Tab-separated table of C-alpha atoms in Angstrom:
chain	number	residue	atom	x	y	z
B	288	MET	CA	111.151	112.365	128.376
B	289	SER	CA	109.063	114.613	126.148
B	290	ALA	CA	112.231	116.290	124.888
B	291	LEU	CA	113.904	112.911	124.376
B	292	LEU	CA	110.994	111.576	122.316
B	293	GLY	CA	110.473	114.841	120.442
B	294	THR	CA	106.770	115.263	121.225
B	295	GLY	CA	107.092	119.066	121.361
B	296	GLU	CA	105.526	119.235	124.820
B	297	ASP	CA	108.671	119.704	126.928
B	298	GLN	CA	107.963	123.423	127.518
B	299	LEU	CA	104.492	122.870	128.934
B	300	ARG	CA	103.952	123.218	132.689
B	301	VAL	CA	101.966	120.154	133.789
B	302	ARG	CA	101.752	117.832	136.777
B	303	SER	CA	102.174	114.483	135.013
B	304	ALA	CA	102.550	112.784	131.640
B	305	ALA	CA	98.781	112.259	131.648
B	306	ASP	CA	98.466	115.987	130.900
B	307	LEU	CA	100.722	115.684	127.822
B	308	PRO	CA	98.607	114.068	125.063
B	309	GLN	CA	101.474	113.085	122.756
B	310	LEU	CA	103.693	111.671	125.487
B	311	ASN	CA	100.749	109.950	127.156
B	312	LEU	CA	99.881	108.252	123.848
B	313	LEU	CA	103.444	107.051	123.256
B	314	LEU	CA	103.712	105.637	126.781
B	315	ALA	CA	100.331	103.883	126.484
B	316	TRP	CA	101.326	102.523	123.067
B	317	ALA	CA	104.664	101.213	124.345
B	318	LYS	CA	102.933	99.470	127.245
B	319	LYS	CA	100.328	97.956	124.938
B	320	LEU	CA	103.129	96.610	122.735
B	321	ARG	CA	104.871	95.341	125.895
B	322	LEU	CA	107.973	97.352	125.129
B	323	THR	CA	107.911	98.979	128.574
B	324	ARG	CA	106.489	98.333	132.013
B	325	THR	CA	106.238	100.242	135.272
B	326	SER	CA	107.620	99.095	138.607
B	327	LYS	CA	107.565	101.144	141.815
B	328	GLY	CA	106.896	104.313	139.882
B	329	ARG	CA	109.704	103.715	137.405
B	330	LEU	CA	109.403	103.117	133.664
B	331	LEU	CA	111.443	100.081	132.601
B	332	ARG	CA	112.241	98.373	129.332
B	333	VAL	CA	110.988	94.840	128.741
B	334	ALA	CA	114.026	92.748	127.865
B	335	LYS	CA	112.002	90.175	125.919
B	336	ALA	CA	110.877	92.928	123.520
B	337	ALA	CA	114.405	93.422	122.144
B	338	PRO	CA	113.836	91.201	119.049
B	339	LEU	CA	110.698	93.201	118.185
B	340	LEU	CA	112.651	96.463	118.342
B	341	ARG	CA	115.159	95.036	115.863
B	342	ASP	CA	112.358	94.213	113.385
B	343	PRO	CA	110.874	97.543	112.139
B	344	GLU	CA	108.324	95.904	109.845
B	345	THR	CA	106.852	93.695	112.550
B	346	LEU	CA	106.968	96.570	115.049
B	347	TRP	CA	104.986	98.783	112.660
B	348	ARG	CA	102.439	96.057	112.043
B	349	ARG	CA	101.972	95.456	115.767
B	350	ALA	CA	101.643	99.189	116.413
B	351	PHE	CA	99.007	99.466	113.679
B	352	GLU	CA	97.090	96.468	115.018
B	353	THR	CA	97.001	97.773	118.596
B	354	LEU	CA	95.978	101.372	117.814
B	355	PRO	CA	92.214	100.610	118.026
B	356	GLU	CA	92.775	99.654	121.685
B	357	LEU	CA	94.130	103.120	122.555
B	358	GLY	CA	90.960	105.182	122.250
B	359	ARG	CA	91.323	106.858	125.631
B	360	ALA	CA	94.888	107.950	124.824
B	361	VAL	CA	94.006	109.162	121.319
B	362	THR	CA	90.980	111.295	122.198
B	363	VAL	CA	91.300	114.677	123.906
B	364	PRO	CA	89.909	115.483	127.392
B	365	VAL	CA	86.179	116.249	127.398
B	366	THR	CA	84.682	119.656	128.147
B	367	THR	CA	81.226	118.428	129.201
B	368	TRP	CA	79.862	116.339	132.062
B	369	ARG	CA	80.505	113.058	130.215
B	370	PRO	CA	83.186	110.981	132.010
B	371	GLU	CA	85.156	110.484	128.767
B	372	PRO	CA	84.910	111.382	125.078
B	373	ILE	CA	82.183	109.661	123.082
B	374	LEU	CA	84.629	108.429	120.458
B	375	ALA	CA	86.868	106.893	123.130
B	376	GLU	CA	84.105	104.493	124.162
B	377	VAL	CA	83.650	103.064	120.631
B	378	PHE	CA	87.111	103.746	119.210
B	379	ASP	CA	87.943	100.054	118.813
B	380	GLU	CA	84.990	99.663	116.431
B	381	ILE	CA	84.968	103.067	114.725
B	382	LEU	CA	88.655	103.112	113.702
B	383	PRO	CA	88.535	99.802	111.765
B	384	ASP	CA	85.290	100.891	110.067
B	385	VAL	CA	86.844	104.184	108.968
B	386	LEU	CA	89.931	102.436	107.603
B	387	ASN	CA	87.755	99.876	105.787
B	388	SER	CA	85.883	102.762	104.148
B	389	MET	CA	89.153	104.223	102.908
B	390	TYR	CA	90.419	100.931	101.493
B	391	GLY	CA	90.463	101.049	97.697
B	392	MET	CA	89.497	104.736	97.622
B	393	ASP	CA	91.427	107.813	96.562
B	394	GLU	CA	91.486	110.982	98.654
B	395	MET	CA	88.383	111.233	100.835
B	396	PRO	CA	87.096	114.494	102.350
B	397	VAL	CA	87.472	114.310	106.121
B	398	VAL	CA	84.159	116.122	106.595
B	399	ARG	CA	82.322	113.208	104.981
B	400	LEU	CA	83.877	110.835	107.486
B	401	GLU	CA	83.068	113.225	110.354
B	402	GLU	CA	79.356	113.115	109.580
B	403	THR	CA	79.140	109.347	109.165
B	404	VAL	CA	81.233	108.712	112.288
B	405	TRP	CA	78.941	111.028	114.238
B	406	LEU	CA	75.929	109.104	112.891
B	407	ALA	CA	77.564	105.839	114.010
B	408	CYS	CA	78.205	107.281	117.486
B	409	GLN	CA	74.519	108.176	117.812
B	410	GLU	CA	73.638	104.560	117.057
B	411	TYR	CA	75.799	103.392	119.964
B	412	PHE	CA	74.449	105.874	122.517
B	413	VAL	CA	71.078	107.380	123.404
B	414	LEU	CA	71.843	111.065	122.802
B	415	ASP	CA	68.481	112.729	123.408
B	416	GLN	CA	69.917	115.982	124.752
B	417	GLU	CA	69.180	119.511	123.561
B	418	LYS	CA	70.563	120.563	120.184
B	419	ARG	CA	73.256	122.821	121.700
B	420	LEU	CA	74.808	119.930	123.616
B	421	LEU	CA	74.531	117.573	120.650
B	422	ASP	CA	76.361	120.096	118.463
B	423	LEU	CA	79.095	120.322	121.091
B	424	TRP	CA	79.505	116.540	121.185
B	425	ARG	CA	79.527	116.391	117.380
B	426	ARG	CA	82.377	118.922	117.284
B	427	GLU	CA	84.257	116.932	119.939
B	428	VAL	CA	83.915	113.765	117.847
B	429	ALA	CA	85.175	115.668	114.791
B	430	GLN	CA	88.140	116.961	116.806
B	431	ASP	CA	89.003	113.465	118.017
B	432	LEU	CA	88.685	112.087	114.484
B	433	GLY	CA	91.125	114.732	113.298
B	434	ARG	CA	93.595	113.767	116.027
B	435	MET	CA	93.195	110.123	115.035
B	436	PHE	CA	94.170	110.969	111.444
B	437	GLU	CA	97.185	112.975	112.648
B	438	ILE	CA	98.381	109.963	114.646
B	439	LEU	CA	97.825	107.654	111.670
B	440	SER	CA	99.777	110.131	109.536
B	441	ASP	CA	102.678	110.125	112.012
B	442	LEU	CA	102.556	106.325	111.881
B	443	GLY	CA	102.760	106.436	108.077
B	444	ALA	CA	99.376	104.779	107.545
B	445	VAL	CA	97.572	107.741	105.970
B	446	GLU	CA	98.475	110.804	103.954
B	447	LEU	CA	96.824	114.143	104.774
B	448	SER	CA	96.368	116.871	102.173
B	449	ARG	CA	94.026	119.688	101.188
B	450	GLY	CA	92.009	120.384	98.062
B	451	PRO	CA	88.541	120.058	96.513
B	452	ALA	CA	86.428	116.972	97.158
B	453	ASP	CA	85.689	114.533	94.372
B	454	PRO	CA	82.061	115.027	93.185
B	455	LEU	CA	81.494	111.360	94.102
B	456	TYR	CA	81.128	112.326	97.765
B	457	ALA	CA	78.208	114.662	97.099
B	458	SER	CA	76.529	112.507	94.444
B	459	ASP	CA	74.351	110.529	96.878
B	460	LEU	CA	73.144	113.363	99.107
B	461	ASP	CA	69.766	113.534	97.328
B	462	HIS	CA	69.157	109.786	97.252
B	463	ASP	CA	65.938	108.583	98.856
B	464	ASP	CA	67.827	105.935	100.851
B	465	GLN	CA	70.378	108.423	102.216
B	466	PRO	CA	70.960	107.371	105.879
B	467	LEU	CA	72.240	110.771	107.011
B	468	PRO	CA	69.702	113.128	108.617
B	469	SER	CA	68.701	116.287	106.776
B	470	ASP	CA	70.860	118.623	108.889
B	471	ALA	CA	73.950	116.493	108.169
B	472	VAL	CA	73.124	116.450	104.450
B	473	GLU	CA	72.918	120.253	104.414
B	474	ARG	CA	76.204	120.599	106.300
B	475	LEU	CA	77.855	118.263	103.811
B	476	ARG	CA	76.322	120.029	100.818
B	477	THR	CA	77.847	123.297	102.000
B	478	ALA	CA	81.192	121.875	103.105
B	479	LEU	CA	81.829	119.725	100.009
B	480	ALA	CA	81.412	122.783	97.771
B	481	GLU	CA	84.480	124.415	99.347
B	482	PRO	CA	87.630	124.384	97.184
B	483	ASP	CA	90.090	123.714	100.019
B	484	LEU	CA	89.098	120.807	102.264
B	485	PRO	CA	91.126	118.441	104.471
B	486	LEU	CA	91.538	115.176	102.548
B	487	VAL	CA	92.848	111.799	103.668
B	488	ARG	CA	93.955	108.617	101.914
B	489	LEU	CA	95.712	105.385	102.874
B	490	THR	CA	99.407	105.090	102.111
B	491	ALA	CA	100.899	101.888	100.713
B	492	LEU	CA	101.715	100.861	104.286
B	493	GLY	CA	98.182	101.662	105.383
B	494	VAL	CA	96.668	99.656	102.524
B	495	ARG	CA	98.803	96.698	103.525
B	496	GLY	CA	97.819	96.979	107.188
B	497	VAL	CA	94.098	97.235	106.436
B	498	ARG	CA	94.254	94.386	103.938
B	499	ASP	CA	96.039	92.088	106.408
B	500	ARG	CA	93.353	92.774	109.012
B	501	LEU	CA	90.497	92.218	106.536
B	502	LEU	CA	91.983	88.909	105.427
B	503	ALA	CA	92.510	87.870	109.053
B	504	ASP	CA	88.792	88.562	109.625
B	505	GLY	CA	87.910	86.342	106.663
B	506	ARG	CA	86.783	89.244	104.486
B	507	ASP	CA	87.485	89.923	100.824
B	508	ALA	CA	90.311	92.426	100.224
B	509	PRO	CA	91.351	92.645	96.574
B	510	LEU	CA	94.867	93.919	95.853
B	511	VAL	CA	96.049	95.183	92.482
B	512	GLY	CA	98.311	92.586	90.860
B	513	GLU	CA	96.980	89.476	92.567
B	514	LEU	CA	94.807	88.518	89.568
B	515	ALA	CA	97.639	88.606	87.000
B	516	THR	CA	97.249	84.892	86.217
B	517	ALA	CA	93.564	84.423	87.053
B	518	PRO	CA	91.238	82.686	84.574
B	519	PRO	CA	89.589	85.245	82.225
B	520	ALA	CA	86.038	84.855	83.566
B	521	GLU	CA	87.214	85.069	87.178
B	522	LEU	CA	89.253	88.182	86.396
B	523	LEU	CA	86.364	90.094	84.818
B	524	GLY	CA	83.878	88.933	87.432
B	525	VAL	CA	86.014	90.023	90.375
B	526	LEU	CA	86.891	93.353	88.725
B	527	ALA	CA	83.208	94.072	88.078
B	528	GLN	CA	82.124	93.201	91.594
B	529	HIS	CA	84.946	94.373	93.849
B	530	TYR	CA	87.315	96.853	92.165
B	531	PRO	CA	86.951	100.642	91.756
B	532	PRO	CA	87.458	101.807	88.133
B	533	GLU	CA	91.082	102.972	88.421
B	534	ASP	CA	92.213	99.767	90.124
B	535	ALA	CA	90.261	97.682	87.601
B	536	VAL	CA	92.184	99.358	84.766
B	537	ALA	CA	95.531	98.668	86.453
B	538	GLU	CA	94.620	95.052	87.213
B	539	LEU	CA	93.375	94.402	83.683
B	540	HIS	CA	96.479	95.860	82.054
B	541	GLY	CA	98.637	93.769	84.378
B	542	TRP	CA	96.723	90.680	83.268
B	543	LEU	CA	97.162	91.547	79.572
B	544	ALA	CA	100.915	91.986	80.107
B	545	GLN	CA	101.267	88.276	80.883
B	546	PRO	CA	102.383	86.006	77.989
B	547	GLY	CA	99.523	84.313	76.136
B	548	GLN	CA	96.789	86.493	77.669
B	549	ASP	CA	94.976	88.829	75.274
B	550	ILE	CA	91.757	90.751	74.732
B	551	GLU	CA	90.144	88.065	72.556
B	552	THR	CA	90.492	85.575	75.414
B	553	LEU	CA	88.585	87.968	77.676
B	554	VAL	CA	85.911	88.611	75.049
B	555	GLN	CA	85.411	84.872	74.657
B	556	ALA	CA	84.947	84.559	78.431
B	557	VAL	CA	82.162	87.145	78.226
B	558	ARG	CA	80.551	85.236	75.344
B	559	GLU	CA	80.552	82.038	77.386
B	560	CYS	CA	78.854	83.657	80.382
B	561	PRO	CA	75.299	82.221	80.565
B	562	PHE	CA	73.651	85.340	82.085
B	563	ARG	CA	73.165	88.565	80.164
B	564	THR	CA	73.331	90.801	83.253
B	565	ARG	CA	76.572	89.230	84.395
B	566	ALA	CA	77.990	89.269	80.855
B	567	GLY	CA	77.061	92.937	80.600
B	568	ALA	CA	78.939	93.774	83.779
B	569	MET	CA	81.992	91.838	82.598
B	570	LEU	CA	81.861	93.518	79.193
B	571	ARG	CA	81.499	96.958	80.767
B	572	VAL	CA	84.571	96.580	82.967
B	573	LEU	CA	86.534	95.337	79.949
B	574	THR	CA	85.519	98.161	77.598
B	575	ASP	CA	85.933	100.851	80.268
B	576	ALA	CA	89.516	99.703	80.855
B	577	LEU	CA	90.515	99.886	77.193
B	578	PRO	CA	91.243	103.224	75.474
B	579	GLY	CA	88.777	104.739	73.021
B	580	ARG	CA	85.903	102.277	73.689
B	581	ARG	CA	86.657	100.879	70.226
B	582	LEU	CA	85.883	97.357	71.416
B	583	LEU	CA	82.139	98.082	71.616
B	584	GLN	CA	82.048	99.218	67.998
B	585	ASP	CA	83.994	96.138	66.920
B	586	LEU	CA	81.506	93.867	68.737
B	587	ARG	CA	78.361	95.595	67.547
B	588	ASP	CA	77.485	92.768	65.145
B	589	ASP	CA	78.664	89.973	67.436
B	590	PRO	CA	75.987	87.225	67.326
B	591	VAL	CA	76.288	86.519	71.068
B	592	LEU	CA	77.251	89.843	72.655
B	593	GLY	CA	75.208	92.093	70.373
B	594	PRO	CA	72.422	92.911	72.906
B	595	ALA	CA	74.900	93.717	75.682
B	596	VAL	CA	76.904	95.920	73.298
B	597	TRP	CA	73.802	97.771	72.054
B	598	THR	CA	72.687	98.434	75.632
B	599	GLN	CA	76.020	99.983	76.567
B	600	LEU	CA	76.214	102.047	73.374
B	601	ILE	CA	72.707	103.402	74.009
B	602	ASP	CA	73.504	104.146	77.664
B	603	ALA	CA	76.633	106.024	76.586
B	604	GLY	CA	74.732	108.050	73.976
B	605	GLU	CA	76.801	106.544	71.166
B	606	MET	CA	73.769	104.899	69.594
B	607	THR	CA	70.010	105.517	69.627
B	608	ALA	CA	67.340	102.922	70.267
B	609	GLU	CA	65.685	103.938	66.987
B	610	ALA	CA	68.751	102.640	65.139
B	611	LEU	CA	67.913	99.067	66.175
B	612	SER	CA	66.003	96.816	63.805
B	613	GLU	CA	62.835	95.013	64.906
B	614	ARG	CA	64.803	91.784	65.340
B	615	GLU	CA	67.466	93.556	67.397
B	616	ASN	CA	64.802	95.101	69.633
B	617	LEU	CA	63.361	91.637	70.257
B	618	LEU	CA	66.809	90.256	71.082
B	619	LEU	CA	67.515	93.193	73.364
B	620	GLY	CA	64.484	92.295	75.492
B	621	GLY	CA	65.240	88.585	75.492
B	622	GLY	CA	65.837	88.193	79.228
B	623	GLU	CA	68.752	86.659	81.082
B	624	LEU	CA	69.840	84.048	78.515
B	625	PRO	CA	72.440	85.137	75.960
B	626	VAL	CA	71.510	85.520	72.309
B	627	GLY	CA	71.233	82.162	70.552
B	628	ALA	CA	71.443	80.145	73.760
B	629	GLY	CA	68.740	77.690	72.712
B	630	THR	CA	67.881	74.576	74.721
B	631	ARG	CA	71.497	73.664	75.339
B	632	GLY	CA	72.178	77.216	76.480
B	633	ALA	CA	69.239	77.050	78.878
B	634	ARG	CA	70.583	73.838	80.430
B	635	ARG	CA	74.043	75.388	80.725
B	636	ALA	CA	72.524	78.502	82.330
B	637	GLY	CA	70.692	76.355	84.874
B	638	ARG	CA	73.884	74.524	85.843
B	639	ALA	CA	75.789	77.805	86.062
B	640	ALA	CA	73.115	79.317	88.293
B	641	GLN	CA	73.519	76.435	90.761
B	642	GLU	CA	77.319	76.619	90.722
B	643	ASP	CA	77.352	80.401	90.815
B	644	GLY	CA	75.339	80.818	93.986
B	645	GLY	CA	72.981	83.276	92.303
B	646	TRP	CA	75.608	85.747	91.084
B	647	GLY	CA	73.576	86.375	87.959
B	648	ARG	CA	72.963	90.020	88.845
B	649	LEU	CA	76.156	91.887	89.475
B	650	ARG	CA	76.429	95.478	90.399
B	651	VAL	CA	79.538	97.452	89.520
B	652	ARG	CA	80.590	99.538	92.466
B	653	GLY	CA	83.195	102.225	93.025
B	654	GLY	CA	85.050	100.697	95.954
B	655	GLY	CA	84.980	101.196	99.688
B	656	SER	CA	82.286	100.220	102.132
B	657	GLY	CA	81.181	100.870	105.668
B	658	VAL	CA	81.568	104.187	107.454
B	659	GLY	CA	82.021	107.057	105.033
B	660	ALA	CA	81.525	105.271	101.722
B	661	PRO	CA	78.918	107.009	99.557
């Protein structure tokens, strides 16, 4: 059977399929999908599964959905006294978290995921053993994580490569709120400096599978292209809050490609936003997506957006605070209401705050969340 399925294990001398990791995984996967069953020691096809076998797309989706339930078949046999690998016991929770972390991200260094997965495993179990044994378990978890990525690669859900890590993944190692322990931070600092690291990213199929699961769980899962006809304010707000920079650029250009939708419409939506912090975030995502940052210079004397424009120009080093007049300095410190809001603007801001659910203070984030996201 190993030769028939091409697992590359047909030359190994073993007692049963349980000793062949690849074949054991395929058999467990087929049973979980109800493609096969066993009867009196024989492996039989399930006749009712024939329609599923004729539908490759649905078969792939089902295989992707059931993989978290196969932790014991994915992980390798343990070499310590534990009855089974640590990762096997929490695989159904760790795998979705890892995939969620990769959603919306470019290539991620595997070593970053190894450390955060190991931290998550320690939260599930009381691992108060000596350091030598803990290091052994950490390496076993890393080995099982690597096998998990190889299986996902064979499935077509992820792409594996090698190269340097993006500086993003080392940028938070010195933060005061860094959840990783000091020894993990030092391991990462050393590893992320290497020029040739294992990297992983979701494929288009993987993105689709993760997104379907997130939506099924009632979670937000933005997809490039779905905002092509969204109202201007909604577009900029969602891009600022949920999209990484590269995807925000693609989404914005897709929106501008639609008939009757232009930059001035987006600028007007920023002007009409009643909160300066929110308007600033919307303006930032708009200017960052356009070439040359010329828009900020064009809006420098805008009577409504002036303070938000000056702030971004100063932050970018394209303007000094000393260049502001006394009146402009006063406007720049004018709080959450936009310039010139007046009494009517204050009433409008109050209504917007109630309707908005307190979204007056956005933060622009780089995408990804959960296990592994810096």
